[in-house]
XYZ file of C-alpha atoms in Angstrom:
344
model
C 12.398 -21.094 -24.787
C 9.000 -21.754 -27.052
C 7.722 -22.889 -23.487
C 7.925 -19.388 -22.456
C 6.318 -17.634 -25.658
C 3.058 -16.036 -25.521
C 1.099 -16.453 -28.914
C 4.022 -17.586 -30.182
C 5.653 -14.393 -28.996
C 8.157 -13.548 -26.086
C 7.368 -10.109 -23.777
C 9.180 -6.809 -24.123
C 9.374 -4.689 -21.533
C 9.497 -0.847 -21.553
C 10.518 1.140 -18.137
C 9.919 4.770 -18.241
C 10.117 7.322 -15.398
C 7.754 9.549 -14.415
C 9.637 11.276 -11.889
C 6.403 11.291 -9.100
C 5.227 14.055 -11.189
C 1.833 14.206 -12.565
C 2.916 16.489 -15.132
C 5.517 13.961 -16.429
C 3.161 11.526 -15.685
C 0.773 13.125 -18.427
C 4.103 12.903 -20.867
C 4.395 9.452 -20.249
C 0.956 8.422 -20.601
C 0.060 10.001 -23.581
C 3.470 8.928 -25.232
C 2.608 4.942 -24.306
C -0.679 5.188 -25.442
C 0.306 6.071 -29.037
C 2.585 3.350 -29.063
C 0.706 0.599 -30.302
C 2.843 -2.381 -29.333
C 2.163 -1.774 -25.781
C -0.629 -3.624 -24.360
C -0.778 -2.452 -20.626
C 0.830 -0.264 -18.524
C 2.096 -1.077 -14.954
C 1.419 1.333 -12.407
C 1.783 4.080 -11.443
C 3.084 4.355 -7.958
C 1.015 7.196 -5.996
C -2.749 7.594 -5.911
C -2.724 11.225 -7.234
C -0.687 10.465 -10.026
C -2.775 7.805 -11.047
C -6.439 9.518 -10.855
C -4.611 12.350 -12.892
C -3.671 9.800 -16.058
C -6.350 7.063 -15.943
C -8.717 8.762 -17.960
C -6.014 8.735 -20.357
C -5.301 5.378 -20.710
C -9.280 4.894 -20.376
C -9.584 7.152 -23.498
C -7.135 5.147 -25.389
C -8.275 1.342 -24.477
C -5.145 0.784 -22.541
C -4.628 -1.590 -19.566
C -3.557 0.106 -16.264
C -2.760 -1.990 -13.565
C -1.526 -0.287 -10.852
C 0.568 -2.445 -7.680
C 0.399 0.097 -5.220
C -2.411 3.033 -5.810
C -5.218 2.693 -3.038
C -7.072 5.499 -3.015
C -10.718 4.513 -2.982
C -11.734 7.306 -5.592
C -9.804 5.135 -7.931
C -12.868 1.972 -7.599
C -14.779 2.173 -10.360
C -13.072 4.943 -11.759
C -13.258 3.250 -15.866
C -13.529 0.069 -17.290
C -9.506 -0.114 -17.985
C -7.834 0.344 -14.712
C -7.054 -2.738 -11.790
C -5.014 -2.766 -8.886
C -3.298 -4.826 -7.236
C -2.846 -3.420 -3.743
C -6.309 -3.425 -1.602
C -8.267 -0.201 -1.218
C -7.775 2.552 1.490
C -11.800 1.447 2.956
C -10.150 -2.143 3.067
C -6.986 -1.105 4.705
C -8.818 1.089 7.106
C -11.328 -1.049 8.047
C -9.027 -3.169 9.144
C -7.283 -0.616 11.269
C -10.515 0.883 12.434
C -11.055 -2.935 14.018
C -7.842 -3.577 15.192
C -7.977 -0.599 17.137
C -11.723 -1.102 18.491
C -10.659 -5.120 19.248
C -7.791 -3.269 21.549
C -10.198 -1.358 23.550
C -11.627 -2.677 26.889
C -14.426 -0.986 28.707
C -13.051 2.752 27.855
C -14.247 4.222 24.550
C -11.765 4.427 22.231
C -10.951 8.033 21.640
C -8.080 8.384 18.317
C -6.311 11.686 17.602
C -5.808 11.304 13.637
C -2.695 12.818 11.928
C -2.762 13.269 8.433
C -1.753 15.115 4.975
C -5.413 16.998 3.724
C -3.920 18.609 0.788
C -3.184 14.795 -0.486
C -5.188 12.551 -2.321
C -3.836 9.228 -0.906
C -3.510 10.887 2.802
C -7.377 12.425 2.877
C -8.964 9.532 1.579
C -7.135 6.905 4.561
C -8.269 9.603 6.830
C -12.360 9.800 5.003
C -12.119 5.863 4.991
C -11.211 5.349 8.361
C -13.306 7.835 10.004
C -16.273 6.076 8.625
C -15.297 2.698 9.808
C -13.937 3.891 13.148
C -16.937 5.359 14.072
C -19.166 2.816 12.928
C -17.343 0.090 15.620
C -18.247 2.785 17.896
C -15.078 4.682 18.129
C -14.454 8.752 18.236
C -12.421 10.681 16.986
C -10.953 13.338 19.118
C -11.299 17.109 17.730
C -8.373 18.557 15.816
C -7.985 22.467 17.325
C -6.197 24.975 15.546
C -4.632 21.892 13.132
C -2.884 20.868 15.370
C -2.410 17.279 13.642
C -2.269 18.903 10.647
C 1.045 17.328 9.220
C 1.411 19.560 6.165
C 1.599 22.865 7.881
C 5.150 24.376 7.890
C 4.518 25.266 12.021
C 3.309 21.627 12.850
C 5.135 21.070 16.115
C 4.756 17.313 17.220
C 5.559 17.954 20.981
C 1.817 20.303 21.437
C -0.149 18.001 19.529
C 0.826 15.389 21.472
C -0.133 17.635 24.326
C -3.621 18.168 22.439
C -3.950 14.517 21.759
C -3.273 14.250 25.595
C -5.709 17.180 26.647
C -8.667 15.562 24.934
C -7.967 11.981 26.187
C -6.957 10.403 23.129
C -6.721 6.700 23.601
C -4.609 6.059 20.685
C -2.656 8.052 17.599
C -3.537 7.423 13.735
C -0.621 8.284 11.354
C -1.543 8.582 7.801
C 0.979 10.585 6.192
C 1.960 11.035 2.823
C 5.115 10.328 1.536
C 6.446 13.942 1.736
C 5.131 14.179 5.307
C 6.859 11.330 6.394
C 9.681 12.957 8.705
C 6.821 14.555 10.361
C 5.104 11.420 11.518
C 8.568 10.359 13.181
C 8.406 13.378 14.849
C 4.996 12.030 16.088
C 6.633 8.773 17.222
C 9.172 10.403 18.880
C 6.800 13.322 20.792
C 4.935 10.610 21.985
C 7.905 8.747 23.806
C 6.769 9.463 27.388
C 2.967 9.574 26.957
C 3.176 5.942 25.366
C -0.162 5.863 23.597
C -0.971 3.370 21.134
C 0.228 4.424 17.561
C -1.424 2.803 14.464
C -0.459 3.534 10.737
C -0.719 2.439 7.252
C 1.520 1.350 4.441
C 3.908 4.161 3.980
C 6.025 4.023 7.355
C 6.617 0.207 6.323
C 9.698 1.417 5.049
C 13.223 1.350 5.670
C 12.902 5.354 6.220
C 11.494 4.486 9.384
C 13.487 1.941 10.527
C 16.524 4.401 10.211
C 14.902 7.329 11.694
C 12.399 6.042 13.944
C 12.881 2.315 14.924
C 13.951 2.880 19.101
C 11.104 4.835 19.213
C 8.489 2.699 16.987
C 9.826 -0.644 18.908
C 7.724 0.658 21.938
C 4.167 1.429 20.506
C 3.699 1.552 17.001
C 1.699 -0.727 14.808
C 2.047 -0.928 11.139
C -0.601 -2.310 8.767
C 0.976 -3.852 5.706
C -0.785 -5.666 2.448
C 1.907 -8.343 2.985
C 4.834 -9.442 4.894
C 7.481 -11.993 3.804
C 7.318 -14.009 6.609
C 3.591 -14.381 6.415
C 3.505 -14.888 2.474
C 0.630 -17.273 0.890
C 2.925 -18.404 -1.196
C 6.073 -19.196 0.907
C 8.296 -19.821 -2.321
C 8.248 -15.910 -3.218
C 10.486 -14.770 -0.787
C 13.180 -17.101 -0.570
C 13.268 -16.904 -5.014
C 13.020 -12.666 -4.572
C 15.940 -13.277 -1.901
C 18.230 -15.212 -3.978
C 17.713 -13.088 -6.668
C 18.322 -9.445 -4.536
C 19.902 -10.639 -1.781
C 18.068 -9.324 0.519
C 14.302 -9.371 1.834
C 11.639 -7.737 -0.362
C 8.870 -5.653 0.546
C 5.575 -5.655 0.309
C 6.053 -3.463 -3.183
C 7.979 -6.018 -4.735
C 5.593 -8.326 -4.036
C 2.475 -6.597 -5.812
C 4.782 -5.504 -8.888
C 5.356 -8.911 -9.532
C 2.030 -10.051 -9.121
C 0.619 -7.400 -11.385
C 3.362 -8.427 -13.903
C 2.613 -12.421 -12.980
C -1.432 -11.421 -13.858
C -0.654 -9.259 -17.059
C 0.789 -12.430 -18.232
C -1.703 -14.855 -16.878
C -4.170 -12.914 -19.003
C -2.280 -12.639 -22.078
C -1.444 -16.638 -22.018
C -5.746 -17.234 -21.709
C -6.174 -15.660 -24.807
C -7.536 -17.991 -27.244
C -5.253 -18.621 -29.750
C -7.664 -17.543 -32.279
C -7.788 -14.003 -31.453
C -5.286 -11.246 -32.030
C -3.362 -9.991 -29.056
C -4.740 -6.486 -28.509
C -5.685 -3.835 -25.692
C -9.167 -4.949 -25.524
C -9.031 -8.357 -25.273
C -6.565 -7.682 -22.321
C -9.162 -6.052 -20.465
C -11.809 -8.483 -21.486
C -9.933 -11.231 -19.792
C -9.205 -9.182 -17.021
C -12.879 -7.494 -16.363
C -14.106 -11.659 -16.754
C -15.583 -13.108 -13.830
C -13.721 -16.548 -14.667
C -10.475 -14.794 -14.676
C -7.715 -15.893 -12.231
C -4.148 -15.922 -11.170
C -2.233 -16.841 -8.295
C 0.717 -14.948 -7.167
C 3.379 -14.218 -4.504
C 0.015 -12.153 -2.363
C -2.402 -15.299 -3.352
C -4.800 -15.556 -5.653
C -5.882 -12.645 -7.702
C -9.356 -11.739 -9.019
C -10.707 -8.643 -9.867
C -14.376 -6.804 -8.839
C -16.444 -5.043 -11.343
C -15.008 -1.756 -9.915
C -11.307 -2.679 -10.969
C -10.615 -3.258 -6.773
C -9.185 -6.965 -6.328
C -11.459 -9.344 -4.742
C -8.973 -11.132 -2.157
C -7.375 -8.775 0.182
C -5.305 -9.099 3.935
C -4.136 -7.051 5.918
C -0.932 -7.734 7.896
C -0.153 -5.903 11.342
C 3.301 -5.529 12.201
C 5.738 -4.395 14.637
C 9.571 -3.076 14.985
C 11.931 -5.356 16.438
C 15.961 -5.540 17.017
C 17.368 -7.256 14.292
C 21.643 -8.454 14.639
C 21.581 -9.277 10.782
C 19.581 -6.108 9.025
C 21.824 -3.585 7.933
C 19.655 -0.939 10.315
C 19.323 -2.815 13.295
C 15.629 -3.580 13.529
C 13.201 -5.011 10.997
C 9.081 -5.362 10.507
C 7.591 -8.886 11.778
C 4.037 -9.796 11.633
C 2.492 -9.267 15.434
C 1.932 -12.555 16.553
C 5.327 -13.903 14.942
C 7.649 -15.974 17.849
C 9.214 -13.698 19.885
C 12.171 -16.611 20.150
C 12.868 -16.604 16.339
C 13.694 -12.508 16.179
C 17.242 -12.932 16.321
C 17.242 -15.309 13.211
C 16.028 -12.348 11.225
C 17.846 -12.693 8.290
C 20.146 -14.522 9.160
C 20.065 -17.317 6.858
């Protein structure tokens, strides 16, 4: 067990809840701040809630490492927050190419769906219209709102007719979580027309393979931060899967490396010094600092983003052994190996 300590020390954990609420969220923060045994804080999950207590922590000297919030406001926001997961530019860059790469002589023409009264949804949709339209790409006119996903009237059906009018090329989804039944409708609408869907981290979910997968097995490409079966470290997902039963997503893999790094930093402490908030960050801000985890290895910028980052794109595909009858692979996995899914 003494192999284990740190500074002579073991870890204690403390889970709180802050109900996706940036009120509670507030609670919480200002509670775990005034706590002085705690020495970070992972998370927290969603972008909005997160820009709403970082100051706080900031205020207080407290370590917030967040796994999975990528709104780009939150780069270089203060000198105490990291995150695990890559940026909304990174993601969308990505997406922005992939989609561009696709194209052949025809000008790629997108019809972007999105949440603009949310923080995480509006800044996928800033981020990629700058790097879409860089490559060359345009982005097709949104009339009346009609890809509006937040209004109460959206009707998928006529805005895929407007997407069709205006000779979109392709779809962008970037919903927020709470418009996330609305971009299956999307999926859906678009069942005859058959244009090329691409979309971000938050229909890599199990949501959408219950309500969606027949319908996203035909078109739909889903950009992930990870996948199991495409894992730098190929040891991960078997341990996670012995230990749940089950395969893990791409959130379980960041919340373990952003627990795996909190610990990295607090075993590189010299002995000599006390174990406190600002050493943490010290070690964490330092341009020698690194860790290696189930995503890789793991660095930090200046701006709190982390250095390594890949994007994974990935499809829906029948699966005999998941519970839901389809499952996410990486694009370019064996088409021959998709009914061994699992089954192991």
């Amino acid at each position: 067990m003494s192999d284990n300590l740190i500074g002579g020390k073991g870890l204690t954990v403390i889970i709180v809840d802050d109900g996706n609420s940036p009120e509670q969220a507030v609670k919480v923060a200002n509670s775990l701040v005034l706590t002085g045994q705690v020495l970070a804080v992972i998370g927290h999950t969603f972008s909005e809630i997160t820009m709403e207590v970082a100051p706080i922590y900031e205020k207080n000297k407290l370590v917030l490492i967040s796994p999975t919030a990528s709104a780009s406001k939150l780069s270089n926001s203060n000198d105490f927050f990291f995150r695990m997961i890559p940026s909304d530019a990174t993601m969308t860059q990505a997406m922005a190419s992939y989609l561009i790469n696709q194209s052949t002589d025809e000008q790629q023409k997108v019809a972007l769906f999105d949440n603009p009264n949310d923080i995480y949804s509006e800044s996928l949709k800033n981020q990629f219209m700058v790097s879409f339209s860089a490559g060359g790409g345009k982005i097709v006119k949104d009339m009346n709102d009609s890809f509006d996903l937040s209004r109460t009237s959206f009707n998928a059906s006529a805005a895929i007719d407007r997407a069709d009018k205006q000779k979109a090329t392709a779809i962008v989804l970037l919903p927020d979580i709470s418009t996330l039944a609305k971009a299956i409708e999307v999926i859906k609408a678009n069942w005859q027309l058959n244009l090329p869907i691409i979309t971000g981290e938050n229909l890599y979910s199990n949501y959408t393979l219950k309500f969606g997968a027949q319908e996203a097995e035909k078109n739909v490409v889903v950009a992930t931060p990870w996948h199991s079966l495409n894992s730098p470290d190929p040891d991960f997902p078997l341990q996670a899967k012995n230990i749940w039963g089950g395969t893990v997503s791409w959130r379980t893999a960041f919340a373990y490396d952003t627990a795996r790094t909190l610990i990295t930093a607090l075993r590189t402490l010299p002995e000599r010094k006390e174990l406190n908030r600002i050493a943490l960050q010290q070690i964490l801000a330092s341009e020698n600092f690194s860790s290696e985890g189930a995503t890789g290895e793991i660095t930090f910028l200046p701006s709190g983003d982390r250095l390594e980052s890949r994007i994974i794109f990935t499809k829906v595909v029948k699966s005999s052994c998941s519970p839901l009858g389809y499952t996410f692979v990486p694009l370019d996995y064996p088409v021959g190996q998709f009914s061994l899914l699992e089954c192991d």
